[in-house]
Structures are given as C-alpha cells and as structure tokens.
Amino acid sequence: MTEFVQFTVSGIAAGSLYAIVALGLVLLYRGTRVLSFAHAGFGALGAFVFWTLSPSHVWLPLALAAALAAGAAAGVATERLVARPLSGSPVLTLAVATLAVEEILRFGITHIWGVEARTVPP
C-alpha cells in the first residue's frame, strides 16, 4: 500500500508539471500566435539561476523570485528582439527563430553551468 501511495503522489506531481508546461505553451500560442520552441529554455534558465542561488544560503523566496525574473526577462527579451520584429512573417519563420533562441539559451546555459546534472538539496 505504501508503494501505491508513493507512486500515486509521484505521478500526480509529474502530471502537474506536464500540465503547467502545456498550459504555458497554449497560452503563449493563443495570445501571440507564435509556436515558441524557446519555452523550455526559459524554464531551464530559471532553474539554473535558482540552483545557483539556493545552495549559497540565499533566502528561498528571494532565490525563487530571481529565478522567475530571469526566465521572464529572457521571455520579454525574446518577444521584443525576435518575435515583434518578425510579427508579419510566416508562422514557420517565427518557429525557426524561437528554435534559434532555444539553441542560444542552451549554449549559454552549458557554457556558464556546464553539462553535469544538478540537484537542489532538500
């Protein structure tokens, strides 16, 4: 019975994360008509900022706020510098541009933090 409860809670947690990501993608597409492949990069950037601040004994809400601000700032910069100038372009052009932004984010993250797996201590 204990394993059942543990797997149920783990499944609900994983499903909730998938739902949050899907809702973000849908809201972004519905609001801007841009299919953004950089969506995961914004989350990864926020996660690495949180990972950097959290173990160094920064107050947890402050680390969380900085992580959210980093992801949001990257999203706003992408909208202003990539999506807005290409607003009259075909959907495929915008999709490829956001794919390029994702690759730039991935390169920056691996250049700054490396490729090793990271965890946040409990």
Short mmCIF file of N, CA, C and O in Angstrom, two decimals:
data_model
loop_
_atom_site.label_atom_id
_atom_site.label_comp_id
_atom_site.label_asym_id
_atom_site.label_seq_id
_atom_site.Cartn_x
_atom_site.Cartn_y
_atom_site.Cartn_z
N MET A 1 0.82 -1.20 0.00
CA MET A 1 0.00 0.00 0.00
C MET A 1 0.86 1.26 0.00
O MET A 1 0.50 2.25 -0.63
N THR A 2 1.99 1.21 0.70
CA THR A 2 2.87 2.37 0.77
C THR A 2 3.42 2.72 -0.61
O THR A 2 3.50 3.90 -0.97
N GLU A 3 3.81 1.70 -1.38
CA GLU A 3 4.32 1.96 -2.73
C GLU A 3 3.25 2.57 -3.62
O GLU A 3 3.54 3.43 -4.44
N PHE A 4 2.02 2.12 -3.47
CA PHE A 4 0.92 2.65 -4.26
C PHE A 4 0.75 4.15 -4.01
O PHE A 4 0.63 4.94 -4.95
N VAL A 5 0.77 4.55 -2.74
CA VAL A 5 0.63 5.97 -2.40
C VAL A 5 1.81 6.77 -2.94
O VAL A 5 1.65 7.85 -3.50
N GLN A 6 3.03 6.21 -2.80
CA GLN A 6 4.21 6.91 -3.27
C GLN A 6 4.16 7.09 -4.78
O GLN A 6 4.44 8.18 -5.29
N PHE A 7 3.80 6.04 -5.53
CA PHE A 7 3.72 6.15 -6.99
C PHE A 7 2.58 7.07 -7.42
O PHE A 7 2.69 7.79 -8.42
N THR A 8 1.49 7.06 -6.67
CA THR A 8 0.37 7.94 -7.00
C THR A 8 0.77 9.41 -6.83
O THR A 8 0.51 10.24 -7.71
N VAL A 9 1.42 9.72 -5.72
CA VAL A 9 1.85 11.10 -5.48
C VAL A 9 2.89 11.52 -6.52
O VAL A 9 2.84 12.63 -7.06
N SER A 10 3.83 10.63 -6.83
CA SER A 10 4.84 10.95 -7.84
C SER A 10 4.19 11.16 -9.21
O SER A 10 4.58 12.07 -9.95
N GLY A 11 3.22 10.35 -9.56
CA GLY A 11 2.53 10.50 -10.84
C GLY A 11 1.74 11.79 -10.91
O GLY A 11 1.74 12.47 -11.95
N ILE A 12 1.08 12.15 -9.83
CA ILE A 12 0.33 13.40 -9.80
C ILE A 12 1.28 14.59 -9.92
O ILE A 12 1.00 15.56 -10.64
N ALA A 13 2.43 14.52 -9.24
CA ALA A 13 3.41 15.61 -9.32
C ALA A 13 3.95 15.75 -10.75
O ALA A 13 4.03 16.86 -11.29
N ALA A 14 4.31 14.63 -11.37
CA ALA A 14 4.84 14.69 -12.74
C ALA A 14 3.77 15.18 -13.71
O ALA A 14 4.04 16.00 -14.58
N GLY A 15 2.56 14.69 -13.56
CA GLY A 15 1.46 15.14 -14.42
C GLY A 15 1.16 16.62 -14.26
O GLY A 15 0.84 17.31 -15.23
N SER A 16 1.28 17.12 -13.04
CA SER A 16 1.06 18.54 -12.80
C SER A 16 2.11 19.39 -13.50
O SER A 16 1.80 20.44 -14.06
N LEU A 17 3.36 18.93 -13.48
CA LEU A 17 4.42 19.66 -14.19
C LEU A 17 4.16 19.67 -15.69
O LEU A 17 4.33 20.70 -16.35
N TYR A 18 3.76 18.53 -16.24
CA TYR A 18 3.42 18.48 -17.67
C TYR A 18 2.27 19.42 -18.00
O TYR A 18 2.28 20.08 -19.04
N ALA A 19 1.28 19.47 -17.12
CA ALA A 19 0.13 20.34 -17.35
C ALA A 19 0.53 21.81 -17.32
O ALA A 19 0.05 22.61 -18.13
N ILE A 20 1.42 22.19 -16.40
CA ILE A 20 1.87 23.58 -16.33
C ILE A 20 2.60 23.98 -17.60
O ILE A 20 2.38 25.06 -18.16
N VAL A 21 3.48 23.10 -18.08
CA VAL A 21 4.22 23.39 -19.31
C VAL A 21 3.25 23.49 -20.49
O VAL A 21 3.35 24.40 -21.32
N ALA A 22 2.31 22.57 -20.58
CA ALA A 22 1.35 22.59 -21.68
C ALA A 22 0.48 23.85 -21.64
O ALA A 22 0.22 24.46 -22.68
N LEU A 23 0.04 24.24 -20.45
CA LEU A 23 -0.75 25.46 -20.33
C LEU A 23 0.04 26.69 -20.75
O LEU A 23 -0.48 27.59 -21.41
N GLY A 24 1.32 26.72 -20.38
CA GLY A 24 2.16 27.84 -20.80
C GLY A 24 2.29 27.91 -22.31
O GLY A 24 2.21 28.99 -22.90
N LEU A 25 2.49 26.76 -22.95
CA LEU A 25 2.59 26.74 -24.41
C LEU A 25 1.29 27.18 -25.07
O LEU A 25 1.30 27.94 -26.03
N VAL A 26 0.18 26.68 -24.56
CA VAL A 26 -1.12 27.04 -25.14
C VAL A 26 -1.42 28.52 -24.95
O VAL A 26 -1.86 29.19 -25.89
N LEU A 27 -1.17 29.04 -23.76
CA LEU A 27 -1.42 30.47 -23.52
C LEU A 27 -0.53 31.34 -24.41
O LEU A 27 -0.99 32.35 -24.95
N LEU A 28 0.71 30.94 -24.56
CA LEU A 28 1.62 31.70 -25.42
C LEU A 28 1.15 31.67 -26.87
O LEU A 28 1.11 32.70 -27.54
N TYR A 29 0.75 30.51 -27.36
CA TYR A 29 0.30 30.42 -28.75
C TYR A 29 -1.01 31.17 -28.96
O TYR A 29 -1.19 31.86 -29.96
N ARG A 30 -1.95 31.01 -28.02
CA ARG A 30 -3.24 31.70 -28.16
C ARG A 30 -3.09 33.22 -28.11
O ARG A 30 -3.79 33.95 -28.79
N GLY A 31 -2.18 33.69 -27.28
CA GLY A 31 -2.01 35.13 -27.12
C GLY A 31 -1.20 35.78 -28.23
O GLY A 31 -1.47 36.93 -28.59
N THR A 32 -0.22 35.06 -28.77
CA THR A 32 0.68 35.69 -29.73
C THR A 32 0.70 35.03 -31.11
O THR A 32 1.30 35.57 -32.03
N ARG A 33 0.11 33.85 -31.22
CA ARG A 33 0.14 33.07 -32.47
C ARG A 33 1.58 32.72 -32.86
O ARG A 33 1.91 32.64 -34.03
N VAL A 34 2.43 32.54 -31.85
CA VAL A 34 3.82 32.14 -32.08
C VAL A 34 4.01 30.78 -31.42
O VAL A 34 3.74 30.61 -30.23
N LEU A 35 4.48 29.81 -32.19
CA LEU A 35 4.82 28.50 -31.65
C LEU A 35 6.25 28.59 -31.16
O LEU A 35 7.19 28.55 -31.93
N SER A 36 6.43 28.73 -29.85
CA SER A 36 7.75 29.01 -29.28
C SER A 36 8.44 27.73 -28.85
O SER A 36 7.98 27.02 -27.96
N PHE A 37 9.59 27.47 -29.45
CA PHE A 37 10.42 26.36 -29.04
C PHE A 37 11.37 26.77 -27.92
O PHE A 37 12.08 25.94 -27.36
N ALA A 38 11.41 28.05 -27.59
CA ALA A 38 12.29 28.54 -26.53
C ALA A 38 11.66 28.44 -25.16
O ALA A 38 12.28 28.80 -24.16
N HIS A 39 10.45 27.94 -25.09
CA HIS A 39 9.71 27.85 -23.84
C HIS A 39 10.49 27.06 -22.78
O HIS A 39 10.59 27.47 -21.63
N ALA A 40 11.08 25.94 -23.17
CA ALA A 40 11.84 25.12 -22.23
C ALA A 40 13.12 25.82 -21.79
O ALA A 40 13.54 25.67 -20.64
N GLY A 41 13.72 26.58 -22.67
CA GLY A 41 14.94 27.29 -22.32
C GLY A 41 14.72 28.34 -21.24
O GLY A 41 15.58 28.54 -20.38
N PHE A 42 13.57 29.00 -21.28
CA PHE A 42 13.25 29.98 -20.25
C PHE A 42 13.14 29.30 -18.89
O PHE A 42 13.63 29.81 -17.88
N GLY A 43 12.48 28.15 -18.87
CA GLY A 43 12.37 27.39 -17.62
C GLY A 43 13.71 26.88 -17.14
O GLY A 43 14.00 26.90 -15.94
N ALA A 44 14.54 26.41 -18.06
CA ALA A 44 15.86 25.92 -17.69
C ALA A 44 16.72 27.04 -17.14
O ALA A 44 17.46 26.86 -16.16
N LEU A 45 16.64 28.22 -17.74
CA LEU A 45 17.40 29.36 -17.25
C LEU A 45 16.99 29.69 -15.82
O LEU A 45 17.84 29.89 -14.94
N GLY A 46 15.70 29.73 -15.57
CA GLY A 46 15.21 29.98 -14.22
C GLY A 46 15.65 28.91 -13.24
O GLY A 46 16.03 29.20 -12.10
N ALA A 47 15.63 27.65 -13.67
CA ALA A 47 16.05 26.55 -12.79
C ALA A 47 17.53 26.67 -12.43
O ALA A 47 17.91 26.46 -11.27
N PHE A 48 18.37 27.03 -13.40
CA PHE A 48 19.79 27.16 -13.10
C PHE A 48 20.08 28.38 -12.23
O PHE A 48 20.98 28.34 -11.38
N VAL A 49 19.34 29.45 -12.43
CA VAL A 49 19.51 30.61 -11.54
C VAL A 49 19.11 30.23 -10.13
O VAL A 49 19.81 30.55 -9.15
N PHE A 50 18.01 29.50 -9.99
CA PHE A 50 17.59 29.05 -8.65
C PHE A 50 18.63 28.13 -8.05
O PHE A 50 18.96 28.26 -6.87
N TRP A 51 19.16 27.21 -8.85
CA TRP A 51 20.17 26.27 -8.35
C TRP A 51 21.42 27.02 -7.89
O TRP A 51 22.05 26.64 -6.92
N THR A 52 21.78 28.07 -8.60
CA THR A 52 22.97 28.85 -8.23
C THR A 52 22.76 29.58 -6.91
O THR A 52 23.65 29.64 -6.07
N LEU A 53 21.58 30.14 -6.70
CA LEU A 53 21.33 30.94 -5.51
C LEU A 53 20.94 30.13 -4.29
O LEU A 53 21.28 30.49 -3.17
N SER A 54 20.23 29.03 -4.49
CA SER A 54 19.68 28.27 -3.38
C SER A 54 20.73 27.66 -2.46
O SER A 54 20.66 27.83 -1.25
N PRO A 55 21.75 26.95 -2.96
CA PRO A 55 22.71 26.34 -2.03
C PRO A 55 23.59 27.36 -1.31
O PRO A 55 24.20 27.04 -0.31
N SER A 56 23.69 28.57 -1.82
CA SER A 56 24.56 29.56 -1.19
C SER A 56 23.83 30.33 -0.08
O SER A 56 24.19 31.45 0.23
N HIS A 57 22.79 29.74 0.46
CA HIS A 57 22.06 30.26 1.61
C HIS A 57 21.37 31.59 1.34
O HIS A 57 21.25 32.42 2.23
N VAL A 58 20.96 31.81 0.12
CA VAL A 58 20.12 32.96 -0.18
C VAL A 58 18.71 32.59 0.29
O VAL A 58 18.27 31.45 0.17
N TRP A 59 18.01 33.55 0.84
CA TRP A 59 16.66 33.32 1.32
C TRP A 59 15.84 32.70 0.20
O TRP A 59 15.84 33.21 -0.94
N LEU A 60 15.17 31.58 0.45
CA LEU A 60 14.50 30.78 -0.57
C LEU A 60 13.51 31.59 -1.41
O LEU A 60 13.53 31.48 -2.64
N PRO A 61 12.63 32.41 -0.82
CA PRO A 61 11.74 33.21 -1.67
C PRO A 61 12.48 34.19 -2.58
O PRO A 61 12.06 34.45 -3.70
N LEU A 62 13.62 34.70 -2.13
CA LEU A 62 14.41 35.59 -2.96
C LEU A 62 15.03 34.82 -4.13
O LEU A 62 15.04 35.32 -5.26
N ALA A 63 15.52 33.61 -3.88
CA ALA A 63 16.07 32.78 -4.96
C ALA A 63 14.98 32.43 -5.97
O ALA A 63 15.21 32.46 -7.19
N LEU A 64 13.79 32.12 -5.48
CA LEU A 64 12.67 31.80 -6.37
C LEU A 64 12.27 33.02 -7.20
O LEU A 64 12.04 32.91 -8.40
N ALA A 65 12.22 34.19 -6.57
CA ALA A 65 11.88 35.41 -7.30
C ALA A 65 12.92 35.74 -8.36
O ALA A 65 12.58 36.14 -9.48
N ALA A 66 14.20 35.54 -8.04
CA ALA A 66 15.25 35.80 -9.01
C ALA A 66 15.16 34.82 -10.18
O ALA A 66 15.38 35.20 -11.34
N ALA A 67 14.83 33.57 -9.89
CA ALA A 67 14.69 32.57 -10.96
C ALA A 67 13.52 32.92 -11.87
O ALA A 67 13.64 32.86 -13.11
N LEU A 68 12.40 33.30 -11.29
CA LEU A 68 11.25 33.70 -12.10
C LEU A 68 11.56 34.95 -12.91
O LEU A 68 11.17 35.04 -14.09
N ALA A 69 12.26 35.89 -12.31
CA ALA A 69 12.62 37.12 -13.02
C ALA A 69 13.56 36.82 -14.18
O ALA A 69 13.44 37.43 -15.25
N ALA A 70 14.50 35.89 -14.01
CA ALA A 70 15.43 35.56 -15.09
C ALA A 70 14.70 34.93 -16.27
O ALA A 70 14.92 35.30 -17.43
N GLY A 71 13.80 33.99 -15.99
CA GLY A 71 13.02 33.38 -17.07
C GLY A 71 12.11 34.38 -17.75
O GLY A 71 12.00 34.39 -18.98
N ALA A 72 11.47 35.24 -16.95
CA ALA A 72 10.58 36.25 -17.53
C ALA A 72 11.36 37.27 -18.35
O ALA A 72 10.91 37.68 -19.43
N ALA A 73 12.53 37.67 -17.88
CA ALA A 73 13.35 38.63 -18.62
C ALA A 73 13.80 38.05 -19.95
O ALA A 73 13.80 38.74 -20.98
N ALA A 74 14.15 36.77 -19.95
CA ALA A 74 14.54 36.12 -21.22
C ALA A 74 13.34 36.06 -22.17
O ALA A 74 13.49 36.27 -23.37
N GLY A 75 12.16 35.81 -21.63
CA GLY A 75 10.96 35.77 -22.46
C GLY A 75 10.62 37.13 -23.04
O GLY A 75 10.28 37.26 -24.22
N VAL A 76 10.71 38.17 -22.23
CA VAL A 76 10.43 39.53 -22.71
C VAL A 76 11.46 39.95 -23.75
O VAL A 76 11.12 40.55 -24.78
N ALA A 77 12.73 39.62 -23.51
CA ALA A 77 13.77 39.96 -24.48
C ALA A 77 13.53 39.24 -25.81
O ALA A 77 13.71 39.83 -26.89
N THR A 78 13.10 37.99 -25.74
CA THR A 78 12.80 37.25 -26.97
C THR A 78 11.63 37.88 -27.71
O THR A 78 11.65 38.01 -28.93
N GLU A 79 10.62 38.28 -26.97
CA GLU A 79 9.45 38.91 -27.61
C GLU A 79 9.84 40.22 -28.27
O GLU A 79 9.45 40.50 -29.40
N ARG A 80 10.63 41.04 -27.58
CA ARG A 80 11.00 42.36 -28.11
C ARG A 80 12.01 42.27 -29.25
O ARG A 80 11.93 43.02 -30.21
N LEU A 81 12.98 41.37 -29.14
CA LEU A 81 14.08 41.33 -30.11
C LEU A 81 13.87 40.34 -31.26
O LEU A 81 14.49 40.50 -32.31
N VAL A 82 12.98 39.35 -31.06
CA VAL A 82 12.80 38.32 -32.09
C VAL A 82 11.37 38.30 -32.62
O VAL A 82 11.14 38.44 -33.82
N ALA A 83 10.41 38.11 -31.73
CA ALA A 83 9.03 37.90 -32.17
C ALA A 83 8.40 39.17 -32.74
O ALA A 83 7.73 39.12 -33.77
N ARG A 84 8.59 40.29 -32.08
CA ARG A 84 7.97 41.53 -32.54
C ARG A 84 8.50 41.97 -33.91
O ARG A 84 7.71 42.32 -34.79
N PRO A 85 9.82 41.97 -34.14
CA PRO A 85 10.30 42.36 -35.48
C PRO A 85 9.85 41.41 -36.59
O PRO A 85 9.72 41.81 -37.73
N LEU A 86 9.59 40.17 -36.24
CA LEU A 86 9.15 39.18 -37.24
C LEU A 86 7.64 38.97 -37.23
O LEU A 86 7.16 37.96 -37.74
N SER A 87 6.89 39.89 -36.67
CA SER A 87 5.45 39.67 -36.50
C SER A 87 4.69 39.50 -37.81
O SER A 87 3.68 38.81 -37.85
N GLY A 88 5.14 40.09 -38.89
CA GLY A 88 4.46 39.93 -40.17
C GLY A 88 4.92 38.73 -40.97
O GLY A 88 4.42 38.47 -42.05
N SER A 89 5.86 37.99 -40.43
CA SER A 89 6.43 36.85 -41.14
C SER A 89 5.54 35.62 -41.02
O SER A 89 4.67 35.56 -40.16
N PRO A 90 5.78 34.62 -41.87
CA PRO A 90 5.03 33.37 -41.74
C PRO A 90 5.29 32.68 -40.41
O PRO A 90 6.33 32.91 -39.76
N VAL A 91 4.37 31.81 -40.01
CA VAL A 91 4.47 31.10 -38.74
C VAL A 91 5.75 30.27 -38.67
O VAL A 91 6.41 30.20 -37.64
N LEU A 92 6.13 29.66 -39.78
CA LEU A 92 7.34 28.84 -39.80
C LEU A 92 8.59 29.67 -39.51
O LEU A 92 9.50 29.22 -38.81
N THR A 93 8.65 30.89 -40.01
CA THR A 93 9.79 31.76 -39.75
C THR A 93 9.90 32.07 -38.26
O THR A 93 10.99 32.03 -37.69
N LEU A 94 8.79 32.37 -37.63
CA LEU A 94 8.80 32.64 -36.19
C LEU A 94 9.18 31.39 -35.41
O LEU A 94 9.91 31.48 -34.42
N ALA A 95 8.70 30.24 -35.83
CA ALA A 95 9.04 29.00 -35.14
C ALA A 95 10.54 28.72 -35.22
O ALA A 95 11.17 28.34 -34.24
N VAL A 96 11.12 28.92 -36.39
CA VAL A 96 12.56 28.70 -36.55
C VAL A 96 13.34 29.74 -35.74
O VAL A 96 14.38 29.42 -35.15
N ALA A 97 12.86 30.96 -35.67
CA ALA A 97 13.54 31.99 -34.87
C ALA A 97 13.53 31.63 -33.39
O ALA A 97 14.54 31.80 -32.70
N THR A 98 12.41 31.11 -32.89
CA THR A 98 12.37 30.71 -31.49
C THR A 98 13.22 29.46 -31.26
O THR A 98 13.77 29.28 -30.17
N LEU A 99 13.36 28.62 -32.25
CA LEU A 99 14.27 27.47 -32.15
C LEU A 99 15.71 27.96 -32.03
O LEU A 99 16.51 27.41 -31.26
N ALA A 100 16.05 29.01 -32.77
CA ALA A 100 17.39 29.60 -32.66
C ALA A 100 17.60 30.19 -31.27
O ALA A 100 18.69 30.06 -30.69
N VAL A 101 16.58 30.83 -30.72
CA VAL A 101 16.68 31.39 -29.36
C VAL A 101 16.91 30.26 -28.37
O VAL A 101 17.73 30.38 -27.45
N GLU A 102 16.21 29.14 -28.54
CA GLU A 102 16.40 27.98 -27.66
C GLU A 102 17.84 27.48 -27.72
O GLU A 102 18.44 27.18 -26.69
N GLU A 103 18.39 27.41 -28.91
CA GLU A 103 19.78 26.95 -29.05
C GLU A 103 20.75 27.93 -28.41
O GLU A 103 21.74 27.51 -27.78
N ILE A 104 20.50 29.22 -28.54
CA ILE A 104 21.35 30.22 -27.90
C ILE A 104 21.26 30.10 -26.38
O ILE A 104 22.28 30.15 -25.68
N LEU A 105 20.05 29.92 -25.86
CA LEU A 105 19.89 29.73 -24.41
C LEU A 105 20.61 28.47 -23.95
O LEU A 105 21.29 28.46 -22.92
N ARG A 106 20.46 27.38 -24.69
CA ARG A 106 21.11 26.12 -24.32
C ARG A 106 22.63 26.27 -24.33
O ARG A 106 23.31 25.79 -23.43
N PHE A 107 23.16 26.94 -25.34
CA PHE A 107 24.60 27.18 -25.39
C PHE A 107 25.05 28.01 -24.19
O PHE A 107 26.06 27.71 -23.55
N GLY A 108 24.32 29.08 -23.89
CA GLY A 108 24.69 29.93 -22.76
C GLY A 108 24.65 29.18 -21.44
O GLY A 108 25.55 29.32 -20.60
N ILE A 109 23.61 28.38 -21.25
CA ILE A 109 23.48 27.61 -20.01
C ILE A 109 24.63 26.61 -19.88
O ILE A 109 25.24 26.50 -18.81
N THR A 110 24.92 25.88 -20.94
CA THR A 110 26.01 24.90 -20.86
C THR A 110 27.37 25.58 -20.74
O THR A 110 28.28 25.04 -20.12
N HIS A 111 27.51 26.75 -21.31
CA HIS A 111 28.78 27.48 -21.20
C HIS A 111 28.99 27.99 -19.79
O HIS A 111 30.11 27.96 -19.28
N ILE A 112 27.95 28.46 -19.14
CA ILE A 112 28.07 29.02 -17.79
C ILE A 112 28.07 27.93 -16.73
O ILE A 112 28.93 27.91 -15.84
N TRP A 113 27.12 26.98 -16.80
CA TRP A 113 26.95 25.99 -15.74
C TRP A 113 27.48 24.60 -16.08
O TRP A 113 27.49 23.73 -15.22
N GLY A 114 27.87 24.37 -17.31
CA GLY A 114 28.37 23.05 -17.68
C GLY A 114 27.23 22.09 -18.00
O GLY A 114 26.06 22.47 -18.07
N VAL A 115 27.58 20.82 -18.20
CA VAL A 115 26.60 19.82 -18.63
C VAL A 115 26.29 18.79 -17.54
O VAL A 115 25.53 17.86 -17.79
N GLU A 116 26.88 18.94 -16.37
CA GLU A 116 26.62 17.98 -15.29
C GLU A 116 25.20 18.13 -14.75
O GLU A 116 24.67 19.23 -14.72
N ALA A 117 24.64 17.01 -14.30
CA ALA A 117 23.31 17.04 -13.69
C ALA A 117 23.39 17.76 -12.34
O ALA A 117 24.38 17.63 -11.61
N ARG A 118 22.37 18.50 -12.00
CA ARG A 118 22.34 19.26 -10.76
C ARG A 118 21.07 18.90 -9.98
O ARG A 118 20.04 18.63 -10.56
N THR A 119 21.18 18.97 -8.66
CA THR A 119 20.00 18.79 -7.81
C THR A 119 20.02 19.88 -6.76
O THR A 119 21.07 20.42 -6.41
N VAL A 120 18.85 20.19 -6.24
CA VAL A 120 18.71 21.15 -5.15
C VAL A 120 18.53 20.35 -3.88
O VAL A 120 17.66 19.47 -3.83
N PRO A 121 19.34 20.60 -2.86
CA PRO A 121 19.19 19.84 -1.62
C PRO A 121 17.83 20.10 -0.97
O PRO A 121 17.28 21.20 -1.11
N PRO A 122 17.31 19.10 -0.28
CA PRO A 122 16.00 19.28 0.36
C PRO A 122 16.03 20.31 1.47
O PRO A 122 17.03 20.61 2.05
#
